[in-house]
Coordinates of C-alpha atoms (C1' of nucleotides) in Angstrom, one line a residue:
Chain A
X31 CA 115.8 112.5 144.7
X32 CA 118.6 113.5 146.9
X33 CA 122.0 115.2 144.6
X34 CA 122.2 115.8 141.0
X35 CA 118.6 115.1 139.6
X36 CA 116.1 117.8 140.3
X37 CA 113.1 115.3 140.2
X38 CA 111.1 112.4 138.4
X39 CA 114.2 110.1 138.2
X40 CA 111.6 107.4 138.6
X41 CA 111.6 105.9 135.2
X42 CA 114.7 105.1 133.2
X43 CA 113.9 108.5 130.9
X44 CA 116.9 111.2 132.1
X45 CA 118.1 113.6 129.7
X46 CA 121.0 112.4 128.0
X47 CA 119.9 108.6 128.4
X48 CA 119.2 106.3 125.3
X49 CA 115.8 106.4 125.8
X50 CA 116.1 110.1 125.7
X51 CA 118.4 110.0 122.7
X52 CA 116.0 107.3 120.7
X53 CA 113.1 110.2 121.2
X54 CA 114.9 112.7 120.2
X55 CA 115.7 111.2 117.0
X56 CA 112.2 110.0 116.2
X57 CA 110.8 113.2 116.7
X58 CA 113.2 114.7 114.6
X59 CA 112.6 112.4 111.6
X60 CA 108.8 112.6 111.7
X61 CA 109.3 116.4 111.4
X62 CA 111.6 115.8 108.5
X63 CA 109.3 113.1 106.8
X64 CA 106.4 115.4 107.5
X65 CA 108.0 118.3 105.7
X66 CA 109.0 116.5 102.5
X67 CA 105.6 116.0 101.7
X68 CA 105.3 113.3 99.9
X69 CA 101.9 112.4 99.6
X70 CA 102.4 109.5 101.5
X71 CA 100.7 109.0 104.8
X72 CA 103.6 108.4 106.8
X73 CA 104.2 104.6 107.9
X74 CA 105.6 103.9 111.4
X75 CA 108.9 101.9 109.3
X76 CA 109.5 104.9 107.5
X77 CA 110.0 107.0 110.5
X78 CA 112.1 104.0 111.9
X79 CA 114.6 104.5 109.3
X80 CA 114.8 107.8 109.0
X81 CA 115.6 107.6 112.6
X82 CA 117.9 105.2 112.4
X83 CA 116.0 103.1 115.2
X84 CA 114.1 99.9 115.0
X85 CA 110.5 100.4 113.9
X86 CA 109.8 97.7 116.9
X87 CA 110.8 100.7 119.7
X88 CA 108.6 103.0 117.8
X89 CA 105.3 100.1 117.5
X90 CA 106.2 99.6 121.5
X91 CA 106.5 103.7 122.5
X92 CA 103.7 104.8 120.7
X93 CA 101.7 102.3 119.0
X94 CA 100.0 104.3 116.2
X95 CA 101.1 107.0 113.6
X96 CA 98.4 109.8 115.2
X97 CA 100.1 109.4 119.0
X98 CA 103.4 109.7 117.4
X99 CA 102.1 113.2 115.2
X100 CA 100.6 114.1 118.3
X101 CA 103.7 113.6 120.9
X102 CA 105.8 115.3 118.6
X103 CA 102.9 118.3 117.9
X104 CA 102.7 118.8 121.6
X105 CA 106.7 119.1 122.2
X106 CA 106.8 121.8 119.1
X107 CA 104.2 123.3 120.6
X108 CA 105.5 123.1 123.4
X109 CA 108.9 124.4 124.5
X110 CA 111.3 127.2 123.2
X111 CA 108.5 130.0 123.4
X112 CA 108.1 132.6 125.9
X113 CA 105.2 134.8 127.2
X114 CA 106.2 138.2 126.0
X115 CA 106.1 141.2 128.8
X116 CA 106.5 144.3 127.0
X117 CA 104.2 146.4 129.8
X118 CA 101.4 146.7 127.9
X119 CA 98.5 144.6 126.7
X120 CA 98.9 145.9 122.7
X121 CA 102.8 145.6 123.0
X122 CA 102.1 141.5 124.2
X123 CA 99.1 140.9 121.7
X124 CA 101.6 141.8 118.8
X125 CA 104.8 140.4 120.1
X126 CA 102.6 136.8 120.9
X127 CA 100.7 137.3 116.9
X128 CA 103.7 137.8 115.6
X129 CA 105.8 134.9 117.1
X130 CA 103.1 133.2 116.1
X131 CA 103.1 134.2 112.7
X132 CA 107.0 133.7 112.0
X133 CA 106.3 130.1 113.5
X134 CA 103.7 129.1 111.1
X135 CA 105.2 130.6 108.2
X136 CA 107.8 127.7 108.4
X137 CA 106.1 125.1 105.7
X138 CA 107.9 122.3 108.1
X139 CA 106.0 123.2 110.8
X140 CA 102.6 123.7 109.3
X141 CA 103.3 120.7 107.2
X142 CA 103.3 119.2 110.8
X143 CA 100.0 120.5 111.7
X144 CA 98.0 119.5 109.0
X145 CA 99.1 115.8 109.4
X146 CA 98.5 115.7 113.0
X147 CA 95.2 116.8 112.3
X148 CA 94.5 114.6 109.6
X149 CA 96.0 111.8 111.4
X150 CA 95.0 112.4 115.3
X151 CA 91.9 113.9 114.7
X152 CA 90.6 115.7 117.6
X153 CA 93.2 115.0 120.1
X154 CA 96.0 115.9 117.3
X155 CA 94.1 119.5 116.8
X156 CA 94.3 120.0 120.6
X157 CA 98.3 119.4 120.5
X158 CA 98.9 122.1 117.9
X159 CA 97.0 125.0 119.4
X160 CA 97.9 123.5 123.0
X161 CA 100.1 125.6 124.8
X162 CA 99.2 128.4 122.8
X163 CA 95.8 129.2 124.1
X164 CA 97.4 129.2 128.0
X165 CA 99.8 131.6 126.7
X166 CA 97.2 134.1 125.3
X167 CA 94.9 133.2 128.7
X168 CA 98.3 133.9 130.5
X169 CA 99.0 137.3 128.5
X170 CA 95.4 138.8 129.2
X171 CA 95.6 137.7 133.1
X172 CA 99.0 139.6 133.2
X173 CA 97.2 142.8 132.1
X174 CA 93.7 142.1 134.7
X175 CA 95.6 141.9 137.6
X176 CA 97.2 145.5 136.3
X177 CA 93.6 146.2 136.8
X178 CA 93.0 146.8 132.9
X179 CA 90.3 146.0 131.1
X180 CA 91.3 143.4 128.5
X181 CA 88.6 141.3 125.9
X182 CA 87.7 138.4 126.7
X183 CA 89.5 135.1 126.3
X184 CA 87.5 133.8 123.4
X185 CA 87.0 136.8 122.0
X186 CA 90.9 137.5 121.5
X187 CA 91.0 134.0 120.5
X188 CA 88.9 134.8 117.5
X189 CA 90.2 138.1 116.7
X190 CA 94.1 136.9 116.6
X191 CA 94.5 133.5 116.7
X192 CA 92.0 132.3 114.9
X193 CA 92.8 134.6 111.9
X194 CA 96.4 133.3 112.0
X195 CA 95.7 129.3 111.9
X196 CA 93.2 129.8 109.3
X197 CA 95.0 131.9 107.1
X198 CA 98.5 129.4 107.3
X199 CA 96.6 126.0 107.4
X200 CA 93.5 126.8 104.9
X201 CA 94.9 129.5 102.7
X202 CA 98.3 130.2 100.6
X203 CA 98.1 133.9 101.6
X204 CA 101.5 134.9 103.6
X205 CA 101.0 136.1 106.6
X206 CA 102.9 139.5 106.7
X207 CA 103.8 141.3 109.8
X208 CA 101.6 144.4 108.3
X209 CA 98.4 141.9 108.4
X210 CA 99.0 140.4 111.8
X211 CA 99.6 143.8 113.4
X212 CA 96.0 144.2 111.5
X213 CA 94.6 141.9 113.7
X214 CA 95.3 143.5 117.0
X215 CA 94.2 146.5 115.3
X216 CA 90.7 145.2 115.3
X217 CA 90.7 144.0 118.8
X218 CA 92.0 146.7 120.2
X219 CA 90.2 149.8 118.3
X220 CA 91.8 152.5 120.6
Chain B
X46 CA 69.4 121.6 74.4
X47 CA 66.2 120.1 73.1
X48 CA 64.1 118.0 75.8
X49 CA 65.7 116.1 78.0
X50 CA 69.4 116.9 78.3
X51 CA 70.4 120.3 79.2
X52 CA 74.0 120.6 78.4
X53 CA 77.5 118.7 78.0
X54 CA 76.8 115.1 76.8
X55 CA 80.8 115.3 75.5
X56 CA 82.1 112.4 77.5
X57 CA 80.4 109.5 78.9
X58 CA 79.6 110.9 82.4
X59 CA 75.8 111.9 82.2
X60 CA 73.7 112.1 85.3
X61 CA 72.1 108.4 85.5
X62 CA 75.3 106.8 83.6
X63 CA 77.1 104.2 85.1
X64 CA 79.8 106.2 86.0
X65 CA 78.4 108.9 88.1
X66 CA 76.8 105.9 89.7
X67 CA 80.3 104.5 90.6
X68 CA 81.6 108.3 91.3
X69 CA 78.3 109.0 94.1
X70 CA 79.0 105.1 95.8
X71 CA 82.8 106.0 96.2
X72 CA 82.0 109.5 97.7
X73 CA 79.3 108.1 100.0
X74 CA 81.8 105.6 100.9
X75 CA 85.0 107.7 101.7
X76 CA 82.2 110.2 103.7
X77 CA 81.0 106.7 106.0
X78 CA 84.6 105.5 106.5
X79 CA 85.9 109.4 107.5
X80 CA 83.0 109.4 109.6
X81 CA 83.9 106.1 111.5
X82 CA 86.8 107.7 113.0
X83 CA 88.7 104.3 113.3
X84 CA 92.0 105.5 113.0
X85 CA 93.5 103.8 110.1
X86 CA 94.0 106.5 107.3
X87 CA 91.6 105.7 104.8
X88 CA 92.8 103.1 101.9
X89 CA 91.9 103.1 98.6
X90 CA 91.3 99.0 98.8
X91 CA 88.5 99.7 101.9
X92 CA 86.7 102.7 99.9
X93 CA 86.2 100.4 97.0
X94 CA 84.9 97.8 98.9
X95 CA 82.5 99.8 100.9
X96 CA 81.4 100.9 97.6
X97 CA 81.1 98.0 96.5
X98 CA 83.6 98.9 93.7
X99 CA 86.7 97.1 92.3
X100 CA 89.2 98.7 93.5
X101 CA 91.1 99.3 90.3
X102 CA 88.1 102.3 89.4
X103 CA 89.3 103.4 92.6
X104 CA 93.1 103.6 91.4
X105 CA 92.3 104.5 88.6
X106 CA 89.8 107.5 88.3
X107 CA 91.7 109.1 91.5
X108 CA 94.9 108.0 91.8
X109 CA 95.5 108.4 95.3
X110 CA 93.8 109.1 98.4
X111 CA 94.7 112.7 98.2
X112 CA 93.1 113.3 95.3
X113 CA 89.9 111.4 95.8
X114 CA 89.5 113.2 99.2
X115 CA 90.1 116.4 97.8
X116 CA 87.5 115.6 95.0
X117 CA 85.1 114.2 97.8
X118 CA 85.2 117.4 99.7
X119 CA 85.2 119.8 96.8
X120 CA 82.0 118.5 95.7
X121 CA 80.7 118.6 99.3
X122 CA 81.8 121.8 99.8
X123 CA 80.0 123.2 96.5
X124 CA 76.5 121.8 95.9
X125 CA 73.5 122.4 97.7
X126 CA 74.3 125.7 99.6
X127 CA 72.7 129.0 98.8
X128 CA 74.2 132.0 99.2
X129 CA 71.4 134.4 101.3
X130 CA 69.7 137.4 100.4
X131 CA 68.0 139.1 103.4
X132 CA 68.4 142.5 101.7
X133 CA 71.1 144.0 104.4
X134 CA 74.5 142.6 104.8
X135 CA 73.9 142.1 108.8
X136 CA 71.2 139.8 108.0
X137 CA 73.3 138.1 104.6
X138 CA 76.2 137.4 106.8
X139 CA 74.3 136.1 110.1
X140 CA 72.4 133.8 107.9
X141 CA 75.4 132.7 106.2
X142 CA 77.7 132.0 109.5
X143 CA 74.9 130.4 110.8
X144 CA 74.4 127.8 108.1
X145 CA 78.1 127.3 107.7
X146 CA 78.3 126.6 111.6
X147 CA 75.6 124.3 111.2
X148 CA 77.5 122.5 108.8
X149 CA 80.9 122.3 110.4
X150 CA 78.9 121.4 113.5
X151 CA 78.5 117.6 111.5
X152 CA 81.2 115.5 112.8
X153 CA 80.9 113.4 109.8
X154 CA 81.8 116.9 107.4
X155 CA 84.5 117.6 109.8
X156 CA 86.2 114.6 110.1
X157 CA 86.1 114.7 106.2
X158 CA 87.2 117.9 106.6
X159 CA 90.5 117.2 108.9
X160 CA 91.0 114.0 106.7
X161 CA 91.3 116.3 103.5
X162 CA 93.6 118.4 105.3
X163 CA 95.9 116.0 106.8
X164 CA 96.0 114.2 103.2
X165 CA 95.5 116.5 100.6
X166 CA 98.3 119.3 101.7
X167 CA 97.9 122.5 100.3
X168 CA 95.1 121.5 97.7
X169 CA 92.9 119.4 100.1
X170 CA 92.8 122.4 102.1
X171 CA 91.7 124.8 99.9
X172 CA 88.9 122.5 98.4
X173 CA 87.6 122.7 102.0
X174 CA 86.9 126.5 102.0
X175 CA 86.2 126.1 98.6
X176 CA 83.1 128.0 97.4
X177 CA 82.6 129.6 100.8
X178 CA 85.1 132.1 100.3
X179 CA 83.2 132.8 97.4
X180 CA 80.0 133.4 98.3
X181 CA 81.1 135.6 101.3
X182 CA 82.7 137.8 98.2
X183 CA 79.5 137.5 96.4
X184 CA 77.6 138.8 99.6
X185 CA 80.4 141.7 99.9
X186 CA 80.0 142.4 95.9
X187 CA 75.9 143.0 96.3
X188 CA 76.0 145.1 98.8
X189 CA 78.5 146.9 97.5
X190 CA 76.0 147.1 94.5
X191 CA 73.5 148.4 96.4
X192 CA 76.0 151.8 97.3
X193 CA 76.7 150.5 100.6
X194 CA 79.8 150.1 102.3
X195 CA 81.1 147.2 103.2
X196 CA 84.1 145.6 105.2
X197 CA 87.0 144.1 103.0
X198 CA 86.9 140.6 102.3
X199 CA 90.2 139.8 104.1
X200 CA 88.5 141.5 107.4
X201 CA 85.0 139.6 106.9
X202 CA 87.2 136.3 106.3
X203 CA 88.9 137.4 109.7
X204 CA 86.7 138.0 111.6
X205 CA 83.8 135.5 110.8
X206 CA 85.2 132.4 108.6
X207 CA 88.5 132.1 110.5
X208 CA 86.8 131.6 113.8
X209 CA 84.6 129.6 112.3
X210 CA 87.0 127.0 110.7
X211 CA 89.5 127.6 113.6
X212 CA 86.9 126.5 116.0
X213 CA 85.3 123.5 114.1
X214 CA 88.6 122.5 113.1
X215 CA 91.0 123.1 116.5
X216 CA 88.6 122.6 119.3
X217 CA 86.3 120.6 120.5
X218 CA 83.9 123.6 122.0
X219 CA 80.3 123.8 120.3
X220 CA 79.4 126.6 117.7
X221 CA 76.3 127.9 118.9
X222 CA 74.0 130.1 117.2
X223 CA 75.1 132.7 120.1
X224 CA 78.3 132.6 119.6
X225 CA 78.1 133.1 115.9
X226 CA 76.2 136.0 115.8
X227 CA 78.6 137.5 118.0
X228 CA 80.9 137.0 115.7
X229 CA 78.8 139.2 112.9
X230 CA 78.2 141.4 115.4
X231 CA 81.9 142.5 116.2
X232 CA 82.2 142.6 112.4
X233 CA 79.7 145.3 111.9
X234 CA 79.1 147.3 115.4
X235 CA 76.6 149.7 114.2
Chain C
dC196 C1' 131.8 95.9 141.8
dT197 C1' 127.5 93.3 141.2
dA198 C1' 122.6 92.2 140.6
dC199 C1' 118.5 94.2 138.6
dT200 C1' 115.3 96.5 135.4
dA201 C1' 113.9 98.8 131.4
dG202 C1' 114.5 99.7 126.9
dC203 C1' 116.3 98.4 122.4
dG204 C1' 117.7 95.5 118.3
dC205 C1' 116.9 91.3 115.5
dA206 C1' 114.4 88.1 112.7
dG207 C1' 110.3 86.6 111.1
dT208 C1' 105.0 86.0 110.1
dG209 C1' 100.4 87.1 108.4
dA210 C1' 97.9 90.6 106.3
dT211 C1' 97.1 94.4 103.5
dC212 C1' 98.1 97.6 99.9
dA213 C1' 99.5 99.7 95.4
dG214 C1' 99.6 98.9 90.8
dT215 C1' 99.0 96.3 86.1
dG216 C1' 97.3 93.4 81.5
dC217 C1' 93.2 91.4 79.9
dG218 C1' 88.4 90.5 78.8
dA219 C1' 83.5 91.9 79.5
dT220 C1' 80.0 95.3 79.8
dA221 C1' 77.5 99.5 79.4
dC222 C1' 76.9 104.0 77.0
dT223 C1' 77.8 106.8 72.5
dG224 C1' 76.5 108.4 67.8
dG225 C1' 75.3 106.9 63.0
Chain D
dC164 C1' 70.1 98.0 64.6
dC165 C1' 75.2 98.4 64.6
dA166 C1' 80.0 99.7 65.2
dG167 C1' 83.1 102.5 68.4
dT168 C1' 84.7 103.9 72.7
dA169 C1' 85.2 104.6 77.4
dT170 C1' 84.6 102.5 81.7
dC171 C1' 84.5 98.7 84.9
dG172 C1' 85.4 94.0 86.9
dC173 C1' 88.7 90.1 87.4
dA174 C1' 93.0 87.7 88.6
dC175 C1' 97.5 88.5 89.7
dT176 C1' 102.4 90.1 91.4
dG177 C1' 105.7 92.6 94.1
dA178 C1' 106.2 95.4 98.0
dT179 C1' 105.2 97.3 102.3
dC180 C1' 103.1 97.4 106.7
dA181 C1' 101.6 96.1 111.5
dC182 C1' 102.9 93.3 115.0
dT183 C1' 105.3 89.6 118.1
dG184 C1' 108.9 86.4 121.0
dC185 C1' 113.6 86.3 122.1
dG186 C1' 118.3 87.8 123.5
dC187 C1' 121.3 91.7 124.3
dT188 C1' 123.0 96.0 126.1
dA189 C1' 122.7 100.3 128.5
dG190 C1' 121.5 102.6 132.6
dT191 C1' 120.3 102.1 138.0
dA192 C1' 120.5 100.9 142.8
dG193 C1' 122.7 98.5 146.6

DNA sequence: CTACTAGCGCAGTGATCAGTGCGATACTGG
DNA sequence: CCAGTATCGCACTGATCACTGCGCTAGTAG
């Protein structure tokens, strides 16, 4: 830790490496496996090829099919989302529903959440809503120390986000920007 | 309709036959292996053999293991649930969230329940939710009967099923009986 | 530049799974 | 009681899967 690397070069993992690059591609062909939907459960070989990797490096880095689902869940999940800030607590509420919404519209990705539920079981279920929940805890914070008065966690939780992974995962119904901005409605009656 | 029989003795599959006997083993056997939580995603081969079944039924009647979850969770999700009539729709709908929490609360039902999603796709899903999106309309429809008014389906669904299902489903926190009369009571603040 | 470590590819094994003719058996109506 | 039919059990084949030593190559530190 001394001149180019920032930190954690302790392991042979840097961006750019092969171990890196082998990742990469194995998360991108479960995604792409995931979202033919098949029917088929999706085998740890089949990955392998897609990938272009051996399905040996796959069996050694993450042993079963519901760690893979579930590394590659949390990593969606994960990056390329931001917090919104629009100054006030309505304005984030239906910027953060509605990101949401365009996200799960995509039949890839919520082809990706219902097989890392079915196949990680409660640890798989945690990785899809993962980062998602801090964001909303982090949205309402933002608007306490404003010193507003916001609903509580859980009770946002079931007014929007609830609403939004039921309607994509258990339903066909779209979810259309008029019925998400619905949804904030209801929590915030104003 | 004379004495014994009711109705429908068209095909071969009468209550007592031989093959509703082999249809209850294989549901009672894909319910116990869901429940087991092992990992391994459910074969057709193990089902039979829990069942005590040739396999080939298996293959045969169902197809694949999409299909005979979906099947196994339709017929779960409709028999043996009544849909209340306390005389006011505060006391319809508590009763109802109540017994459908107590039900998602089974980890055996909601493994079977994340199975069938992670499986059956679009289809398993809906056979999950099933007849309980039904019964909330029937609930809606008699009060509406009785000249009352009464939230729209898509809001009740909203605001009491989704956090229902989102919760059973997503998280590992309990659904008390606290909780989900909360949710009832955000539903209809009067 | 050189030694070291970690990760990957290769080949192969045992086990399990999906799917298919065939005969036997249990229910059906006459 | 007797034919007719649908359903189930059995034995089997091809294919796929999960998993494991071994050698190689790419990155890392000195």
């Amino acid at each position: 830790m001394s001149t180019t690397a920032s930190s954690a070069p302790q392991t042979g993992s840097r961006p750019g490496g092969r171990s890196a690059r082998v990742r990469a591609a194995v998360h991108r062909a479960v995604r792409e496996l995931v979202a033919d939907e098949a029917g088929d459960p999706l085998t740890i070989p089949a990955v392998a090829a897609r990938a272009g990797v051996h399905a040996t490096t796959v069996y050694r880095r993450w042993g079963a099919v519901g760690e893979l689902l579930a590394d590659v869940a949390t990593s969606r999940f994960s990056g390329d989302f931001v917090v919104p800030d629009t100054g006030s607590l309505r304005g984030d509420l239906e910027r953060y529903a509605s990101d949401l919404a365009k996200d799960l519209c995509d039949p890839d990705t919520l082809a990706l959440v219902r097989a890392t539920i079915g196949a990680g079981g409660e640890q798989g279920a945690a990785a899809c809503r993962g980062e998602r929940q801090r964001q909303l805890e982090a949205i309402l914070e933002r608007e306490q120390d404003r010193g507003e008065q916001t609903p509580s966690l859980e009770r946002t939780t079931d007014a929007v986000l609830a609403p939004l992974y039921y309607r994509a995962v258990f339903t066909d119904d779209p979810l259309t920007p008029e019925w998400t901005r619905t949804l904030v409605s209801h929590l915030l009656p104003d």
